[in-house]
Short mmCIF file of C-alpha atoms in Angstrom, two decimals:
data_model
loop_
_atom_site.label_atom_id
_atom_site.label_comp_id
_atom_site.label_asym_id
_atom_site.label_seq_id
_atom_site.Cartn_x
_atom_site.Cartn_y
_atom_site.Cartn_z
CA GLY P 204 -133.04 -25.39 -70.63
CA GLU P 205 -132.20 -24.60 -74.18
CA ASP P 206 -134.88 -23.02 -76.36
CA VAL P 207 -136.18 -24.93 -79.35
CA GLU P 208 -138.21 -22.64 -81.57
CA GLN P 209 -140.99 -23.32 -84.03
CA SER P 210 -143.55 -21.16 -85.74
CA LEU P 211 -146.91 -21.56 -84.05
CA PHE P 212 -149.20 -22.09 -87.01
CA LEU P 213 -149.18 -23.39 -90.58
CA SER P 214 -152.10 -23.69 -92.98
CA VAL P 215 -151.94 -25.66 -96.24
CA ARG P 216 -154.36 -27.01 -98.81
CA GLU P 217 -155.01 -30.70 -99.09
CA GLY P 218 -152.61 -32.28 -101.56
CA ASP P 219 -149.93 -29.62 -101.13
CA SER P 220 -146.65 -30.17 -99.31
CA SER P 221 -146.21 -28.91 -95.76
CA VAL P 222 -142.90 -27.80 -94.36
CA ILE P 223 -142.56 -27.36 -90.62
CA ASN P 224 -139.38 -25.73 -89.38
CA CYS P 225 -137.51 -25.92 -86.11
CA THR P 226 -134.44 -24.15 -84.78
CA TYR P 227 -132.59 -25.75 -81.93
CA THR P 228 -129.73 -24.35 -79.93
CA ASP P 229 -127.56 -27.18 -78.65
CA SER P 230 -124.98 -28.37 -81.15
CA SER P 231 -124.30 -31.47 -79.06
CA SER P 232 -127.77 -32.88 -79.73
CA THR P 233 -127.39 -36.50 -80.80
CA TYR P 234 -130.92 -37.22 -81.96
CA LEU P 235 -133.65 -34.94 -83.19
CA TYR P 236 -137.27 -35.97 -83.28
CA TRP P 237 -140.62 -35.05 -84.68
CA TYR P 238 -143.66 -35.88 -82.59
CA LYS P 239 -147.30 -35.50 -83.61
CA GLN P 240 -150.12 -34.60 -81.26
CA GLU P 241 -153.68 -35.11 -82.42
CA PRO P 242 -156.51 -33.25 -80.65
CA GLY P 243 -157.11 -34.49 -77.11
CA ALA P 244 -154.29 -37.02 -77.26
CA GLY P 245 -150.73 -37.45 -76.15
CA LEU P 246 -147.71 -37.18 -78.42
CA GLN P 247 -146.66 -39.92 -80.79
CA LEU P 248 -143.24 -40.27 -82.35
CA LEU P 249 -143.41 -39.58 -86.06
CA THR P 250 -139.80 -39.86 -87.09
CA TYR P 251 -136.30 -39.06 -85.91
CA ILE P 252 -132.87 -38.34 -87.35
CA PHE P 253 -129.43 -38.98 -85.98
CA SER P 254 -127.19 -35.96 -85.84
CA ASN P 255 -124.67 -37.34 -88.35
CA MET P 256 -127.34 -37.50 -91.05
CA ASP P 257 -128.47 -34.70 -93.36
CA MET P 258 -131.70 -36.22 -94.55
CA LYS P 259 -134.08 -39.03 -93.77
CA GLN P 260 -137.05 -40.08 -95.85
CA ASP P 261 -139.93 -42.21 -94.64
CA GLN P 262 -142.84 -42.52 -97.08
CA ARG P 263 -144.47 -39.07 -97.22
CA LEU P 264 -142.12 -37.62 -94.60
CA THR P 265 -138.75 -36.04 -95.28
CA VAL P 266 -136.57 -34.74 -92.48
CA LEU P 267 -133.76 -32.34 -93.28
CA LEU P 268 -131.05 -31.43 -90.80
CA ASN P 269 -128.67 -28.51 -91.16
CA LYS P 270 -126.27 -28.80 -88.26
CA LYS P 271 -124.36 -25.67 -89.17
CA ASP P 272 -127.48 -23.55 -88.80
CA LYS P 273 -129.05 -25.82 -86.15
CA HIS P 274 -132.13 -26.09 -88.33
CA LEU P 275 -134.45 -29.06 -88.61
CA SER P 276 -137.41 -29.35 -90.95
CA LEU P 277 -140.20 -31.81 -91.59
CA ARG P 278 -141.74 -32.00 -95.03
CA ILE P 279 -145.04 -33.81 -95.46
CA ALA P 280 -145.82 -34.61 -99.07
CA ASP P 281 -149.41 -34.76 -100.34
CA THR P 282 -150.78 -33.41 -97.06
CA GLN P 283 -154.10 -34.90 -96.03
CA THR P 284 -156.78 -33.72 -93.58
CA GLY P 285 -155.66 -36.49 -91.24
CA ASP P 286 -152.31 -34.72 -90.96
CA SER P 287 -153.95 -31.84 -89.11
CA ALA P 288 -152.30 -31.85 -85.69
CA ILE P 289 -149.65 -30.13 -83.62
CA TYR P 290 -146.10 -31.10 -84.53
CA PHE P 291 -143.29 -30.86 -82.03
CA CYS P 292 -139.61 -31.06 -82.73
CA ALA P 293 -137.43 -32.26 -79.89
CA GLU P 294 -133.73 -32.63 -79.30
CA PHE P 295 -132.01 -35.25 -77.22
CA ILE P 296 -128.99 -34.13 -75.30
CA ARG P 297 -127.06 -36.54 -73.11
CA GLY P 298 -128.75 -36.77 -69.75
CA ASN P 299 -131.73 -38.81 -70.89
CA LYS P 300 -133.90 -35.80 -71.45
CA LEU P 301 -135.71 -34.38 -74.41
CA THR P 302 -136.19 -30.67 -74.96
CA PHE P 303 -139.33 -29.94 -76.94
CA GLY P 304 -140.12 -27.04 -79.20
CA THR P 305 -143.19 -24.90 -78.77
CA GLY P 306 -145.16 -26.88 -81.34
CA THR P 307 -146.57 -25.97 -84.77
CA GLN P 308 -150.27 -26.39 -85.37
CA LEU P 309 -150.85 -27.65 -88.90
CA LYS P 310 -154.26 -27.00 -90.40
CA VAL P 311 -155.11 -28.73 -93.66
CA GLU P 312 -157.87 -27.09 -95.67
CA LEU P 313 -159.95 -28.69 -98.40
CA ASP H 91 -155.05 -52.99 -71.31
CA ALA H 92 -151.39 -52.62 -72.17
CA GLY H 93 -149.93 -49.17 -72.53
CA ILE H 94 -149.58 -46.03 -70.51
CA THR H 95 -152.56 -44.59 -68.72
CA GLN H 96 -153.20 -41.45 -66.72
CA SER H 97 -155.88 -40.65 -64.19
CA PRO H 98 -157.89 -38.62 -63.79
CA ARG H 99 -158.27 -37.28 -67.32
CA TYR H 100 -159.81 -34.05 -66.04
CA LYS H 101 -159.52 -32.43 -62.63
CA ILE H 102 -160.69 -29.16 -61.14
CA THR H 103 -159.25 -28.20 -57.79
CA GLU H 104 -158.97 -25.14 -55.61
CA THR H 105 -155.89 -23.10 -54.82
CA GLY H 106 -154.01 -24.55 -51.89
CA ARG H 107 -155.31 -28.09 -52.18
CA GLN H 108 -153.12 -31.10 -52.68
CA VAL H 109 -153.76 -33.11 -55.80
CA THR H 110 -152.11 -36.24 -57.16
CA LEU H 111 -152.00 -37.22 -60.80
CA MET H 112 -151.48 -40.90 -61.49
CA CYS H 113 -149.48 -42.55 -64.25
CA HIS H 114 -149.28 -46.27 -64.91
CA GLN H 115 -147.42 -48.19 -67.62
CA THR H 116 -147.52 -51.88 -68.39
CA TRP H 117 -144.32 -52.22 -70.44
CA SER H 118 -141.87 -52.33 -67.53
CA HIS H 119 -140.09 -49.36 -69.06
CA SER H 120 -137.22 -48.12 -66.94
CA TYR H 121 -137.71 -44.42 -67.58
CA MET H 122 -140.77 -42.34 -66.80
CA PHE H 123 -141.34 -38.63 -67.26
CA TRP H 124 -143.78 -35.91 -66.32
CA TYR H 125 -144.32 -32.93 -68.61
CA ARG H 126 -146.63 -29.98 -68.58
CA GLN H 127 -147.96 -28.46 -71.78
CA ASP H 128 -148.76 -24.77 -71.94
CA LEU H 129 -149.53 -22.61 -74.93
CA GLY H 130 -146.38 -20.95 -76.19
CA HIS H 131 -144.09 -23.16 -74.13
CA GLY H 132 -144.49 -26.55 -75.72
CA LEU H 133 -143.76 -29.37 -73.31
CA ARG H 134 -141.58 -28.74 -70.30
CA LEU H 135 -140.11 -31.51 -68.21
CA ILE H 136 -141.13 -31.46 -64.55
CA TYR H 137 -139.50 -34.62 -63.17
CA TYR H 138 -138.22 -37.88 -64.50
CA SER H 139 -137.22 -41.24 -63.13
CA ALA H 140 -134.60 -43.66 -64.40
CA ALA H 141 -135.84 -46.59 -62.29
CA ALA H 142 -137.77 -47.35 -59.14
CA ASP H 143 -136.63 -45.14 -56.27
CA ILE H 144 -134.56 -42.93 -58.60
CA THR H 145 -136.00 -39.55 -59.51
CA ASP H 146 -134.52 -36.31 -60.76
CA LYS H 147 -135.65 -32.76 -61.42
CA GLY H 148 -136.44 -31.47 -64.85
CA GLU H 149 -136.82 -27.91 -66.07
CA VAL H 150 -139.79 -26.82 -63.91
CA PRO H 151 -139.90 -28.92 -60.70
CA ASP H 152 -140.97 -26.26 -58.18
CA GLY H 153 -144.28 -27.01 -56.48
CA TYR H 154 -144.29 -30.68 -57.52
CA VAL H 155 -143.32 -33.90 -55.80
CA VAL H 156 -142.85 -37.33 -57.36
CA SER H 157 -142.23 -40.82 -56.12
CA ARG H 158 -141.54 -44.14 -57.78
CA SER H 159 -141.85 -47.05 -55.41
CA LYS H 160 -142.83 -49.42 -58.23
CA THR H 161 -141.51 -49.50 -61.78
CA GLU H 162 -144.98 -49.24 -63.31
CA ASN H 163 -146.27 -46.21 -61.36
CA PHE H 164 -145.06 -42.63 -61.28
CA PRO H 165 -147.47 -40.33 -59.43
CA LEU H 166 -147.10 -36.55 -59.53
CA THR H 167 -148.29 -34.54 -56.53
CA LEU H 168 -149.00 -30.85 -56.38
CA GLU H 169 -148.55 -30.17 -52.69
CA SER H 170 -150.42 -26.85 -52.63
CA ALA H 171 -151.94 -26.13 -56.01
CA THR H 172 -151.60 -22.66 -57.52
CA ARG H 173 -153.36 -21.13 -60.52
CA SER H 174 -150.10 -21.13 -62.44
CA GLN H 175 -150.22 -24.92 -62.30
CA THR H 176 -153.32 -25.00 -64.47
CA SER H 177 -152.09 -26.99 -67.42
CA VAL H 178 -152.25 -30.24 -69.33
CA TYR H 179 -149.97 -32.84 -67.78
CA PHE H 180 -148.46 -35.68 -69.76
CA CYS H 181 -146.75 -38.74 -68.45
CA ALA H 182 -144.36 -40.65 -70.70
CA SER H 183 -142.19 -43.73 -70.49
CA SER H 184 -139.29 -45.15 -72.44
CA LEU H 185 -137.48 -48.46 -72.50
CA ALA H 186 -134.26 -46.80 -71.53
CA GLY H 187 -132.90 -43.31 -71.63
CA ASP H 188 -130.77 -42.08 -74.45
CA GLU H 189 -132.44 -42.08 -77.81
CA TYR H 190 -135.26 -44.48 -77.12
CA GLU H 191 -138.75 -43.41 -78.11
CA GLN H 192 -140.89 -41.92 -75.40
CA TYR H 193 -144.47 -43.17 -75.24
CA PHE H 194 -146.99 -40.65 -73.99
CA GLY H 195 -150.14 -41.05 -71.99
CA PRO H 196 -153.37 -39.28 -73.02
CA GLY H 197 -152.85 -36.40 -70.61
CA THR H 198 -154.61 -34.91 -67.59
CA ARG H 199 -156.19 -31.50 -67.91
CA LEU H 200 -155.88 -29.79 -64.53
CA THR H 201 -157.63 -26.56 -63.67
CA VAL H 202 -156.80 -24.74 -60.44
CA THR H 203 -159.42 -22.18 -59.44
#
C-alpha cells in the first residue's frame, strides 16, 4: 500500500497549540481523516476533510490540506492534558479501504 | 451493550498454535475490518468484509483467515501463530464503505511466545 508518514512524537505545554503533520502519497484520495487513540483504547474519529477543501475548522481543531504537496495537518488550539494521545491520519482511496499513517504520540506537559 | 466488542482482550499463545480473535458489532454495519497495530507501522489492514460471506484481503493477509457467516461477527484466525504475529489487533466496522466513519473495537493484545 501507499505510505502515509507522520512524525512519531510531539511534546507541547498545556495551553499551547499543537500541530501534527502528515504526508500522504496518493493524489486520488477523496477523504482524509484524523483519528485519536487514547491509551488502551481503539481509535476514534476526530475529524475529516474532503479532498476539494483546503481547510476545516471544528471548535479547537483546524485541519489544513495542501493537495499540491500532499500534506495534511491537524492543529489543536489551547492543548489540554486530555489531548494526550496518539493521532493517526488516514486517507481513503476508492476500494473501501483506509490507509493509516504511523501515528504521532502527543504528550501535553503542565 | 450496543457497540463493537472484541474478545479476548489479552491472549498469550505458543508458536504453531491456532488462535481465533472474535469481533462482534450490534449496529448491523455492512463493512467490517481487521487491522494490526505495530510500532512504526501504524495500522495495517489484514482483511475486510463488505457483507456476510464477502471477504477480501488487505495489505498483510498472510497467515490469517477470516469468515463472515453472520453480519454481526467477523472472527480472525491465526492458523499457526508465529512470533511476528505478536501485535495489537483491532476490529472495526462501518455503515458502508466509501467515506463512512469506521468504529473501532478496544483491541486484542496478542503475544506469541
